[in-house]
Amino acid sequence: MVLEKKSRGLAALLLAASVLSGCGDGDGGSTTLTYYIADAAQAEVAARCSAESGGAYTFNIQRLPNTAAGGREQLLRRLAAEDRSLDIISVDPPFMAEFANAGFLRPFTAAEREQFSAGVLDGPLKQSTFRDTLWSAPLYGNTQLLWYRKSVLAEAGVDPSAGPVTWDQLIQGATRAGVTVAAQGRRNESLMVWVNALVSSAGGAILQPGSENVPAAEVKGGLNTEAGAQAARIMHDLAVSPAAPAGFSTAGEEDSRAAFQAADGGFMVNWPYVWAAFDSAIEEGSLPANFKDDVGWAAYPRVDAGTASAAPSGGLGLSISAFSSRQDLAVEAIRCLANARSQKDFMRTAGNPAALASVFDDPEIRQLFPMADEIRTGLDAATPRPVSPYYGDVTGSIQSAFHPPGDLSPQTTPKAANDLLEDVLSNSRLI
């Protein structure tokens, strides 16, 4: 479900969320910080930080819904109601600008920004910043790699280990070898991730520069371009090729992993969590013990052979509610929750890459993630999804216009997508 943008939807959310006002201890003097987490591993780190604080603070852990849209909705409801029980919240980066623009987040000071930005890779830092202000302390970053089965390369005539490869080479090579190229064609946020990566890799952008500083009705899209046409062409070509896995238009990350693990799996774009997921599948007996011996990895595929790719950017940031009465203590807690040790623990247990470059040099991390250098390089070159206060409508428009992938056309999709995007932002059309 895509919610309408702030200018239309927050009034309704205020009404819907009014019953949540007053939840929590609300006494202003408690050392208990309410911490909304998106992953169970965050609770483990929180327990250690609480113990190390020497009684300065403890946490009331609240779990957000598993989906990005569900987490956004729950946080919006509580923040719109000015719920004072929220202190630290886990924010999916694309929604950070929306929360900040609405006045729901406490900005980090210049000194805090310097501390929480030091040593952070470029992708995670960009998506934590809005209008030259840091609103989230990067907890972890994320980027996609190209994964491949070594055993298919000779027949495919494509070798990512020898240098960068293009989407066209992958589709043609997989078709030759009778294997699949797994990507996320489902109409949800994973599709937006793919579109943004393709457009960015082709040298374009979904929104024109400066869009974060103008009213929604004045935002201009950047899709009716050669970059938009390239994205539509590649998505269409894969979807209609023999290299597309079954159910491609409804495939998310886990469907892609299943396709890659199948007998005809060949190539896949996906997040690094899959490496640990392979281990789980081996332990449960659904994959042979030597499966990972056949798995290689490389940089995200290129659109043009001569232009470096712009890999997807994801992750999580820690923000402070503007309505919290314990903001200074929340900053102190985040210093522990997001420090190098915590990021290492989170990467080790949850499999999500750290935002700090130094963590990738840790010997234990390098043993657990032999592709650590590729992840770090990808994160530093990653292109975040549009940092926009209207992101809810931006992603909804893109998901609608670029789905299903098999119906896309490089001749018509770019203009149709751009028109839809601008019409939705100016209230001329609904999604």
CSV table of C-alpha atoms in Angstrom, one decimal:
chain,number,residue,atom,x,y,z
A,1,MET,CA,0.0,0.0,0.0
A,2,VAL,CA,1.3,3.5,-0.9
A,3,LEU,CA,0.2,6.3,1.4
A,4,GLU,CA,-0.4,9.7,0.0
A,5,LYS,CA,2.2,12.4,0.5
A,6,LYS,CA,2.5,14.5,3.6
A,7,SER,CA,0.6,17.5,2.3
A,8,ARG,CA,-2.5,15.3,1.8
A,9,GLY,CA,-2.1,12.4,4.2
A,10,LEU,CA,-0.7,13.6,7.5
A,11,ALA,CA,-3.9,15.2,8.6
A,12,ALA,CA,-5.6,11.9,8.2
A,13,LEU,CA,-2.8,10.2,10.1
A,14,LEU,CA,-3.2,12.6,12.9
A,15,LEU,CA,-6.8,11.5,13.4
A,16,ALA,CA,-6.0,7.9,13.0
A,17,ALA,CA,-3.1,8.1,15.5
A,18,SER,CA,-4.7,10.3,18.1
A,19,VAL,CA,-5.5,7.3,20.3
A,20,LEU,CA,-1.7,6.6,20.5
A,21,SER,CA,-1.0,9.8,22.4
A,22,GLY,CA,0.3,9.3,25.8
A,23,CYS,CA,1.6,5.8,25.2
A,24,GLY,CA,4.8,5.0,27.1
A,25,ASP,CA,6.1,6.2,30.5
A,26,GLY,CA,5.9,9.9,29.6
A,27,ASP,CA,7.4,11.1,32.9
A,28,GLY,CA,10.3,12.9,31.3
A,29,GLY,CA,12.7,11.8,34.0
A,30,SER,CA,13.0,8.1,33.3
A,31,THR,CA,16.2,6.6,32.1
A,32,THR,CA,14.2,4.2,29.9
A,33,LEU,CA,14.5,5.0,26.2
A,34,THR,CA,11.9,3.6,23.9
A,35,TYR,CA,13.7,2.1,20.9
A,36,TYR,CA,11.9,1.1,17.8
A,37,ILE,CA,13.9,-1.6,16.0
A,38,ALA,CA,13.6,-3.2,12.6
A,39,ASP,CA,15.8,-6.3,13.2
A,40,ALA,CA,16.0,-8.6,16.2
A,41,ALA,CA,19.8,-8.2,16.2
A,42,GLN,CA,19.4,-4.6,17.2
A,43,ALA,CA,18.0,-5.8,20.6
A,44,GLU,CA,21.1,-7.8,21.3
A,45,VAL,CA,23.3,-4.7,20.7
A,46,ALA,CA,20.9,-2.6,22.8
A,47,ALA,CA,21.3,-5.0,25.7
A,48,ARG,CA,25.1,-4.6,25.6
A,49,CYS,CA,24.9,-0.8,25.3
A,50,SER,CA,22.5,-0.7,28.3
A,51,ALA,CA,24.9,-2.8,30.4
A,52,GLU,CA,27.9,-0.7,29.4
A,53,SER,CA,26.0,2.6,30.3
A,54,GLY,CA,26.4,1.8,34.0
A,55,GLY,CA,22.7,2.5,34.7
A,56,ALA,CA,22.5,5.7,32.6
A,57,TYR,CA,19.8,4.2,30.5
A,58,THR,CA,17.9,1.1,29.6
A,59,PHE,CA,15.7,0.3,26.6
A,60,ASN,CA,12.1,-0.4,26.1
A,61,ILE,CA,12.3,-2.3,22.8
A,62,GLN,CA,9.5,-2.1,20.3
A,63,ARG,CA,9.6,-4.1,17.1
A,64,LEU,CA,8.5,-2.5,13.8
A,65,PRO,CA,6.7,-4.4,11.0
A,66,ASN,CA,8.8,-6.5,8.7
A,67,THR,CA,8.1,-4.5,5.6
A,68,ALA,CA,9.4,-1.0,4.8
A,69,ALA,CA,5.9,0.3,4.1
A,70,GLY,CA,4.6,-1.1,7.3
A,71,GLY,CA,7.4,0.4,9.3
A,72,ARG,CA,6.8,3.8,7.7
A,73,GLU,CA,3.1,3.7,8.4
A,74,GLN,CA,3.5,2.8,12.1
A,75,LEU,CA,6.2,5.5,12.7
A,76,LEU,CA,4.2,8.1,10.9
A,77,ARG,CA,1.1,7.4,13.0
A,78,ARG,CA,3.0,7.8,16.2
A,79,LEU,CA,5.1,10.8,15.1
A,80,ALA,CA,2.1,12.6,13.7
A,81,ALA,CA,0.3,12.1,17.0
A,82,GLU,CA,3.4,13.7,18.7
A,83,ASP,CA,3.7,10.6,20.8
A,84,ARG,CA,6.2,11.4,23.5
A,85,SER,CA,7.0,7.7,24.2
A,86,LEU,CA,9.2,7.5,21.1
A,87,ASP,CA,12.9,8.2,21.6
A,88,ILE,CA,15.1,6.4,19.1
A,89,ILE,CA,13.6,5.1,15.9
A,90,SER,CA,15.0,2.9,13.1
A,91,VAL,CA,14.4,4.7,9.9
A,92,ASP,CA,14.5,3.2,6.4
A,93,PRO,CA,16.6,5.8,4.6
A,94,PRO,CA,14.1,6.6,1.8
A,95,PHE,CA,11.6,7.8,4.3
A,96,MET,CA,14.0,9.9,6.4
A,97,ALA,CA,13.5,13.1,4.4
A,98,GLU,CA,9.7,12.8,4.7
A,99,PHE,CA,9.9,12.5,8.5
A,100,ALA,CA,12.4,15.4,8.7
A,101,ASN,CA,10.4,17.7,6.4
A,102,ALA,CA,7.3,17.1,8.6
A,103,GLY,CA,9.2,18.3,11.7
A,104,PHE,CA,9.1,14.8,13.2
A,105,LEU,CA,12.9,14.3,13.8
A,106,ARG,CA,15.5,16.1,15.9
A,107,PRO,CA,18.4,17.2,13.7
A,108,PHE,CA,21.9,16.2,14.8
A,109,THR,CA,24.1,19.2,15.8
A,110,ALA,CA,27.2,20.1,13.9
A,111,ALA,CA,29.4,18.3,16.4
A,112,GLU,CA,27.2,15.3,16.4
A,113,ARG,CA,27.1,15.2,12.6
A,114,GLU,CA,30.9,15.2,12.6
A,115,GLN,CA,31.0,12.3,15.0
A,116,PHE,CA,28.4,10.2,13.3
A,117,SER,CA,29.7,10.9,9.8
A,118,ALA,CA,33.4,10.1,10.5
A,119,GLY,CA,34.5,7.1,8.5
A,120,VAL,CA,31.1,6.4,7.1
A,121,LEU,CA,30.9,5.2,3.5
A,122,ASP,CA,29.5,7.6,0.9
A,123,GLY,CA,26.3,5.8,0.1
A,124,PRO,CA,25.0,5.5,3.7
A,125,LEU,CA,26.0,9.0,4.5
A,126,LYS,CA,24.2,10.5,1.5
A,127,GLN,CA,20.9,8.8,2.4
A,128,SER,CA,21.1,10.1,6.0
A,129,THR,CA,21.4,13.7,4.9
A,130,PHE,CA,18.6,16.1,3.9
A,131,ARG,CA,19.1,19.8,3.1
A,132,ASP,CA,22.6,19.6,4.4
A,133,THR,CA,21.5,18.3,7.8
A,134,LEU,CA,22.2,14.9,9.3
A,135,TRP,CA,18.9,13.4,10.5
A,136,SER,CA,19.9,9.8,11.0
A,137,ALA,CA,23.1,8.2,12.4
A,138,PRO,CA,24.0,5.4,9.9
A,139,LEU,CA,23.7,2.1,11.6
A,140,TYR,CA,24.3,-0.1,8.6
A,141,GLY,CA,24.5,0.2,4.8
A,142,ASN,CA,23.5,-2.1,2.1
A,143,THR,CA,24.2,-2.6,-1.5
A,144,GLN,CA,23.6,-5.3,-4.1
A,145,LEU,CA,26.3,-7.4,-5.8
A,146,LEU,CA,26.1,-9.6,-8.9
A,147,TRP,CA,26.2,-13.3,-7.8
A,148,TYR,CA,27.0,-16.1,-10.2
A,149,ARG,CA,27.5,-19.8,-10.5
A,150,LYS,CA,31.0,-20.5,-11.6
A,151,SER,CA,30.0,-23.7,-13.3
A,152,VAL,CA,27.9,-21.9,-15.9
A,153,LEU,CA,30.4,-19.2,-17.0
A,154,ALA,CA,32.2,-21.2,-19.8
A,155,GLU,CA,29.0,-22.0,-21.6
A,156,ALA,CA,27.5,-18.5,-21.0
A,157,GLY,CA,30.6,-16.9,-22.4
A,158,VAL,CA,30.5,-14.3,-19.6
A,159,ASP,CA,33.0,-14.1,-16.8
A,160,PRO,CA,32.3,-11.4,-14.2
A,161,SER,CA,35.6,-12.3,-12.4
A,162,ALA,CA,37.5,-11.0,-15.3
A,163,GLY,CA,36.0,-7.5,-15.2
A,164,PRO,CA,32.7,-5.6,-15.3
A,165,VAL,CA,29.8,-7.1,-17.3
A,166,THR,CA,26.7,-5.5,-18.7
A,167,TRP,CA,23.0,-6.5,-18.3
A,168,ASP,CA,22.9,-7.3,-22.0
A,169,GLN,CA,25.9,-9.6,-21.7
A,170,LEU,CA,24.3,-11.4,-18.7
A,171,ILE,CA,20.9,-11.8,-20.5
A,172,GLN,CA,22.6,-13.1,-23.7
A,173,GLY,CA,25.0,-15.3,-21.8
A,174,ALA,CA,22.4,-16.8,-19.6
A,175,THR,CA,20.1,-17.5,-22.6
A,176,ARG,CA,23.0,-19.3,-24.3
A,177,ALA,CA,23.7,-21.4,-21.2
A,178,GLY,CA,20.1,-22.2,-20.5
A,179,VAL,CA,20.3,-20.6,-17.0
A,180,THR,CA,18.5,-17.7,-15.3
A,181,VAL,CA,19.3,-14.1,-14.3
A,182,ALA,CA,17.4,-13.5,-11.1
A,183,ALA,CA,16.3,-9.9,-10.2
A,184,GLN,CA,13.4,-8.4,-8.3
A,185,GLY,CA,10.4,-7.8,-10.6
A,186,ARG,CA,7.7,-7.6,-7.9
A,187,ARG,CA,5.7,-4.4,-7.6
A,188,ASN,CA,7.0,-3.2,-4.3
A,189,GLU,CA,10.1,-1.3,-3.0
A,190,SER,CA,12.5,-3.8,-4.5
A,191,LEU,CA,11.3,-2.8,-8.0
A,192,MET,CA,12.0,0.8,-7.1
A,193,VAL,CA,15.5,-0.2,-6.0
A,194,TRP,CA,16.1,-1.8,-9.4
A,195,VAL,CA,14.7,1.1,-11.5
A,196,ASN,CA,16.8,3.6,-9.5
A,197,ALA,CA,20.0,1.6,-10.0
A,198,LEU,CA,19.4,1.2,-13.7
A,199,VAL,CA,18.6,4.9,-14.3
A,200,SER,CA,21.5,6.0,-12.2
A,201,SER,CA,23.9,3.5,-13.9
A,202,ALA,CA,22.9,5.0,-17.2
A,203,GLY,CA,23.8,8.5,-15.9
A,204,GLY,CA,20.3,9.7,-15.1
A,205,ALA,CA,18.2,10.4,-12.0
A,206,ILE,CA,14.5,9.7,-11.2
A,207,LEU,CA,14.1,13.3,-10.0
A,208,GLN,CA,15.8,16.4,-11.4
A,209,PRO,CA,18.3,18.2,-9.2
A,210,GLY,CA,16.8,20.5,-6.6
A,211,SER,CA,13.6,18.6,-6.2
A,212,GLU,CA,14.1,18.3,-2.4
A,213,ASN,CA,13.7,22.1,-2.0
A,214,VAL,CA,10.5,22.8,-3.9
A,215,PRO,CA,6.8,22.1,-3.3
A,216,ALA,CA,5.6,18.8,-4.5
A,217,ALA,CA,3.7,20.3,-7.5
A,218,GLU,CA,6.9,21.8,-8.8
A,219,VAL,CA,9.0,18.6,-8.7
A,220,LYS,CA,10.2,17.6,-12.1
A,221,GLY,CA,11.0,14.0,-13.0
A,222,GLY,CA,14.1,12.9,-14.9
A,223,LEU,CA,12.7,9.7,-16.5
A,224,ASN,CA,11.8,11.0,-20.0
A,225,THR,CA,15.5,10.6,-20.9
A,226,GLU,CA,17.9,8.2,-22.5
A,227,ALA,CA,18.6,6.8,-19.0
A,228,GLY,CA,14.9,6.1,-18.5
A,229,ALA,CA,14.7,4.4,-21.9
A,230,GLN,CA,17.7,2.2,-21.1
A,231,ALA,CA,16.1,1.1,-17.8
A,232,ALA,CA,12.8,0.2,-19.5
A,233,ARG,CA,14.7,-1.7,-22.3
A,234,ILE,CA,16.8,-3.8,-19.9
A,235,MET,CA,13.9,-4.7,-17.6
A,236,HIS,CA,11.7,-5.6,-20.6
A,237,ASP,CA,14.5,-7.6,-22.3
A,238,LEU,CA,15.2,-9.7,-19.2
A,239,ALA,CA,11.5,-10.2,-18.5
A,240,VAL,CA,10.7,-11.6,-21.9
A,241,SER,CA,13.9,-13.6,-22.4
A,242,PRO,CA,14.5,-17.3,-21.6
A,243,ALA,CA,16.8,-16.1,-18.8
A,244,ALA,CA,13.9,-14.8,-16.7
A,245,PRO,CA,13.0,-17.1,-13.8
A,246,ALA,CA,9.4,-18.4,-13.5
A,247,GLY,CA,7.2,-15.8,-11.8
A,248,PHE,CA,9.7,-13.0,-12.5
A,249,SER,CA,7.1,-10.2,-12.3
A,250,THR,CA,6.2,-11.2,-8.7
A,251,ALA,CA,9.7,-12.0,-7.5
A,252,GLY,CA,11.3,-10.4,-4.5
A,253,GLU,CA,14.7,-11.0,-2.9
A,254,GLU,CA,13.9,-14.4,-1.5
A,255,ASP,CA,12.3,-15.5,-4.8
A,256,SER,CA,15.5,-14.4,-6.5
A,257,ARG,CA,17.6,-16.4,-4.1
A,258,ALA,CA,15.4,-19.5,-4.7
A,259,ALA,CA,15.8,-19.1,-8.5
A,260,PHE,CA,19.6,-18.8,-8.1
A,261,GLN,CA,19.7,-21.9,-5.9
A,262,ALA,CA,17.7,-23.9,-8.5
A,263,ALA,CA,19.3,-26.3,-10.9
A,264,ASP,CA,19.1,-23.8,-13.7
A,265,GLY,CA,20.3,-20.8,-11.6
A,266,GLY,CA,23.1,-18.8,-13.2
A,267,PHE,CA,23.2,-15.2,-12.1
A,268,MET,CA,21.5,-13.0,-9.5
A,269,VAL,CA,21.5,-9.4,-8.3
A,270,ASN,CA,20.8,-9.3,-4.5
A,271,TRP,CA,21.9,-8.0,-1.1
A,272,PRO,CA,24.8,-9.6,0.8
A,273,TYR,CA,22.5,-11.3,3.3
A,274,VAL,CA,22.2,-14.2,0.7
A,275,TRP,CA,25.7,-15.4,1.7
A,276,ALA,CA,24.6,-16.3,5.2
A,277,ALA,CA,21.3,-17.5,3.8
A,278,PHE,CA,23.1,-20.1,1.7
A,279,ASP,CA,24.6,-21.4,5.0
A,280,SER,CA,21.2,-21.8,6.5
A,281,ALA,CA,19.9,-23.6,3.5
A,282,ILE,CA,22.9,-26.0,3.6
A,283,GLU,CA,22.4,-26.6,7.3
A,284,GLU,CA,18.7,-27.5,6.8
A,285,GLY,CA,19.6,-29.8,3.9
A,286,SER,CA,18.0,-27.9,1.0
A,287,LEU,CA,21.3,-27.2,-0.6
A,288,PRO,CA,24.3,-29.5,-1.0
A,289,ALA,CA,27.2,-28.9,1.4
A,290,ASN,CA,29.5,-27.7,-1.4
A,291,PHE,CA,27.0,-25.2,-2.9
A,292,LYS,CA,29.0,-22.1,-1.9
A,293,ASP,CA,32.1,-23.5,-3.7
A,294,ASP,CA,30.3,-22.8,-6.9
A,295,VAL,CA,29.3,-19.2,-6.0
A,296,GLY,CA,31.2,-16.1,-7.1
A,297,TRP,CA,30.5,-12.4,-6.8
A,298,ALA,CA,31.3,-9.2,-8.6
A,299,ALA,CA,30.3,-5.6,-9.0
A,300,TYR,CA,26.7,-4.7,-9.9
A,301,PRO,CA,26.1,-5.0,-13.7
A,302,ARG,CA,26.6,-2.0,-15.9
A,303,VAL,CA,24.2,-0.5,-18.3
A,304,ASP,CA,26.9,0.7,-20.7
A,305,ALA,CA,30.2,-1.1,-20.9
A,306,GLY,CA,32.2,2.1,-20.6
A,307,THR,CA,30.4,3.6,-17.6
A,308,ALA,CA,30.7,2.3,-14.0
A,309,SER,CA,27.5,1.0,-12.5
A,310,ALA,CA,25.6,2.8,-9.7
A,311,ALA,CA,24.7,0.0,-7.3
A,312,PRO,CA,21.6,0.1,-5.1
A,313,SER,CA,21.9,1.7,-1.7
A,314,GLY,CA,20.0,0.6,1.3
A,315,GLY,CA,20.4,0.2,5.0
A,316,LEU,CA,19.1,1.7,8.2
A,317,GLY,CA,19.6,4.9,10.2
A,318,LEU,CA,18.9,5.8,13.9
A,319,SER,CA,16.9,9.0,14.4
A,320,ILE,CA,15.6,10.8,17.4
A,321,SER,CA,12.0,11.8,17.7
A,322,ALA,CA,11.4,15.6,17.8
A,323,PHE,CA,8.9,14.9,20.6
A,324,SER,CA,11.1,12.9,22.9
A,325,SER,CA,11.8,14.4,26.3
A,326,ARG,CA,15.1,12.4,26.5
A,327,GLN,CA,16.9,13.6,23.4
A,328,ASP,CA,20.3,14.2,25.0
A,329,LEU,CA,20.3,10.7,26.5
A,330,ALA,CA,19.1,9.3,23.1
A,331,VAL,CA,22.2,10.8,21.5
A,332,GLU,CA,24.4,9.2,24.1
A,333,ALA,CA,22.8,5.9,23.5
A,334,ILE,CA,23.2,6.2,19.7
A,335,ARG,CA,26.9,6.7,20.3
A,336,CYS,CA,27.0,3.1,21.5
A,337,LEU,CA,24.3,1.6,19.3
A,338,ALA,CA,26.0,2.8,16.1
A,339,ASN,CA,29.7,2.6,17.0
A,340,ALA,CA,32.2,0.4,15.3
A,341,ARG,CA,31.8,-2.5,17.7
A,342,SER,CA,28.0,-2.4,17.3
A,343,GLN,CA,28.2,-2.3,13.6
A,344,LYS,CA,30.5,-5.2,13.5
A,345,ASP,CA,28.2,-7.2,15.8
A,346,PHE,CA,25.2,-6.4,13.6
A,347,MET,CA,27.1,-7.4,10.5
A,348,ARG,CA,28.3,-10.6,12.1
A,349,THR,CA,24.9,-11.7,13.5
A,350,ALA,CA,22.4,-10.2,11.0
A,351,GLY,CA,24.5,-10.2,7.9
A,352,ASN,CA,23.8,-6.6,7.0
A,353,PRO,CA,26.9,-4.6,6.0
A,354,ALA,CA,28.4,-1.9,8.3
A,355,ALA,CA,28.2,1.8,7.3
A,356,LEU,CA,31.7,2.4,8.7
A,357,ALA,CA,34.6,1.6,6.2
A,358,SER,CA,36.9,0.4,9.0
A,359,VAL,CA,34.7,-2.6,9.9
A,360,PHE,CA,35.4,-4.2,6.6
A,361,ASP,CA,39.1,-4.5,7.6
A,362,ASP,CA,38.2,-6.6,10.7
A,363,PRO,CA,39.7,-10.1,10.3
A,364,GLU,CA,36.5,-11.8,11.6
A,365,ILE,CA,34.4,-9.8,9.2
A,366,ARG,CA,36.7,-10.6,6.3
A,367,GLN,CA,36.5,-14.3,7.1
A,368,LEU,CA,32.7,-14.3,7.3
A,369,PHE,CA,32.3,-12.1,4.2
A,370,PRO,CA,35.1,-13.0,1.7
A,371,MET,CA,33.4,-10.4,-0.6
A,372,ALA,CA,34.0,-7.6,2.0
A,373,ASP,CA,36.0,-5.5,-0.4
A,374,GLU,CA,33.4,-5.6,-3.1
A,375,ILE,CA,30.6,-4.7,-0.6
A,376,ARG,CA,32.6,-1.8,0.7
A,377,THR,CA,33.4,-0.5,-2.8
A,378,GLY,CA,29.7,-0.9,-3.8
A,379,LEU,CA,28.6,1.0,-0.7
A,380,ASP,CA,30.9,3.9,-1.4
A,381,ALA,CA,29.7,4.2,-5.0
A,382,ALA,CA,26.1,3.4,-4.3
A,383,THR,CA,23.4,5.8,-5.4
A,384,PRO,CA,20.6,6.2,-2.9
A,385,ARG,CA,17.0,6.3,-4.0
A,386,PRO,CA,15.7,9.9,-4.2
A,387,VAL,CA,16.1,11.8,-1.0
A,388,SER,CA,12.7,13.6,-1.1
A,389,PRO,CA,10.1,14.6,1.4
A,390,TYR,CA,7.6,13.2,-1.1
A,391,TYR,CA,9.2,9.8,-1.4
A,392,GLY,CA,6.0,7.8,-0.7
A,393,ASP,CA,4.5,9.2,-3.9
A,394,VAL,CA,7.7,8.9,-5.9
A,395,THR,CA,8.1,5.2,-5.2
A,396,GLY,CA,4.4,4.5,-5.7
A,397,SER,CA,4.5,6.2,-9.1
A,398,ILE,CA,7.6,4.3,-10.2
A,399,GLN,CA,6.3,1.0,-9.0
A,400,SER,CA,3.1,1.5,-11.0
A,401,ALA,CA,4.8,2.8,-14.2
A,402,PHE,CA,7.5,0.2,-14.4
A,403,HIS,CA,5.3,-2.9,-13.7
A,404,PRO,CA,5.1,-5.5,-15.1
A,405,PRO,CA,8.6,-5.4,-16.6
A,406,GLY,CA,7.5,-7.5,-19.6
A,407,ASP,CA,5.1,-4.7,-20.7
A,408,LEU,CA,7.7,-1.9,-20.7
A,409,SER,CA,8.8,-0.1,-23.8
A,410,PRO,CA,11.9,2.2,-24.2
A,411,GLN,CA,9.8,4.3,-26.6
A,412,THR,CA,6.7,4.9,-24.4
A,413,THR,CA,7.5,4.0,-20.8
A,414,PRO,CA,9.9,6.9,-19.9
A,415,LYS,CA,7.4,9.6,-20.9
A,416,ALA,CA,4.4,7.7,-19.3
A,417,ALA,CA,6.3,7.2,-16.1
A,418,ASN,CA,7.5,10.8,-15.9
A,419,ASP,CA,4.0,12.1,-16.6
A,420,LEU,CA,2.5,9.8,-13.9
A,421,LEU,CA,5.1,10.9,-11.4
A,422,GLU,CA,4.6,14.6,-11.9
A,423,ASP,CA,0.8,14.2,-12.0
A,424,VAL,CA,0.7,12.3,-8.7
A,425,LEU,CA,3.0,14.9,-7.1
A,426,SER,CA,0.8,17.8,-8.3
A,427,ASN,CA,-2.5,16.0,-7.2
A,428,SER,CA,-3.7,15.6,-10.7
A,429,ARG,CA,-3.8,11.8,-10.5
A,430,LEU,CA,-4.0,9.1,-7.8
A,431,ILE,CA,-2.0,5.9,-7.8
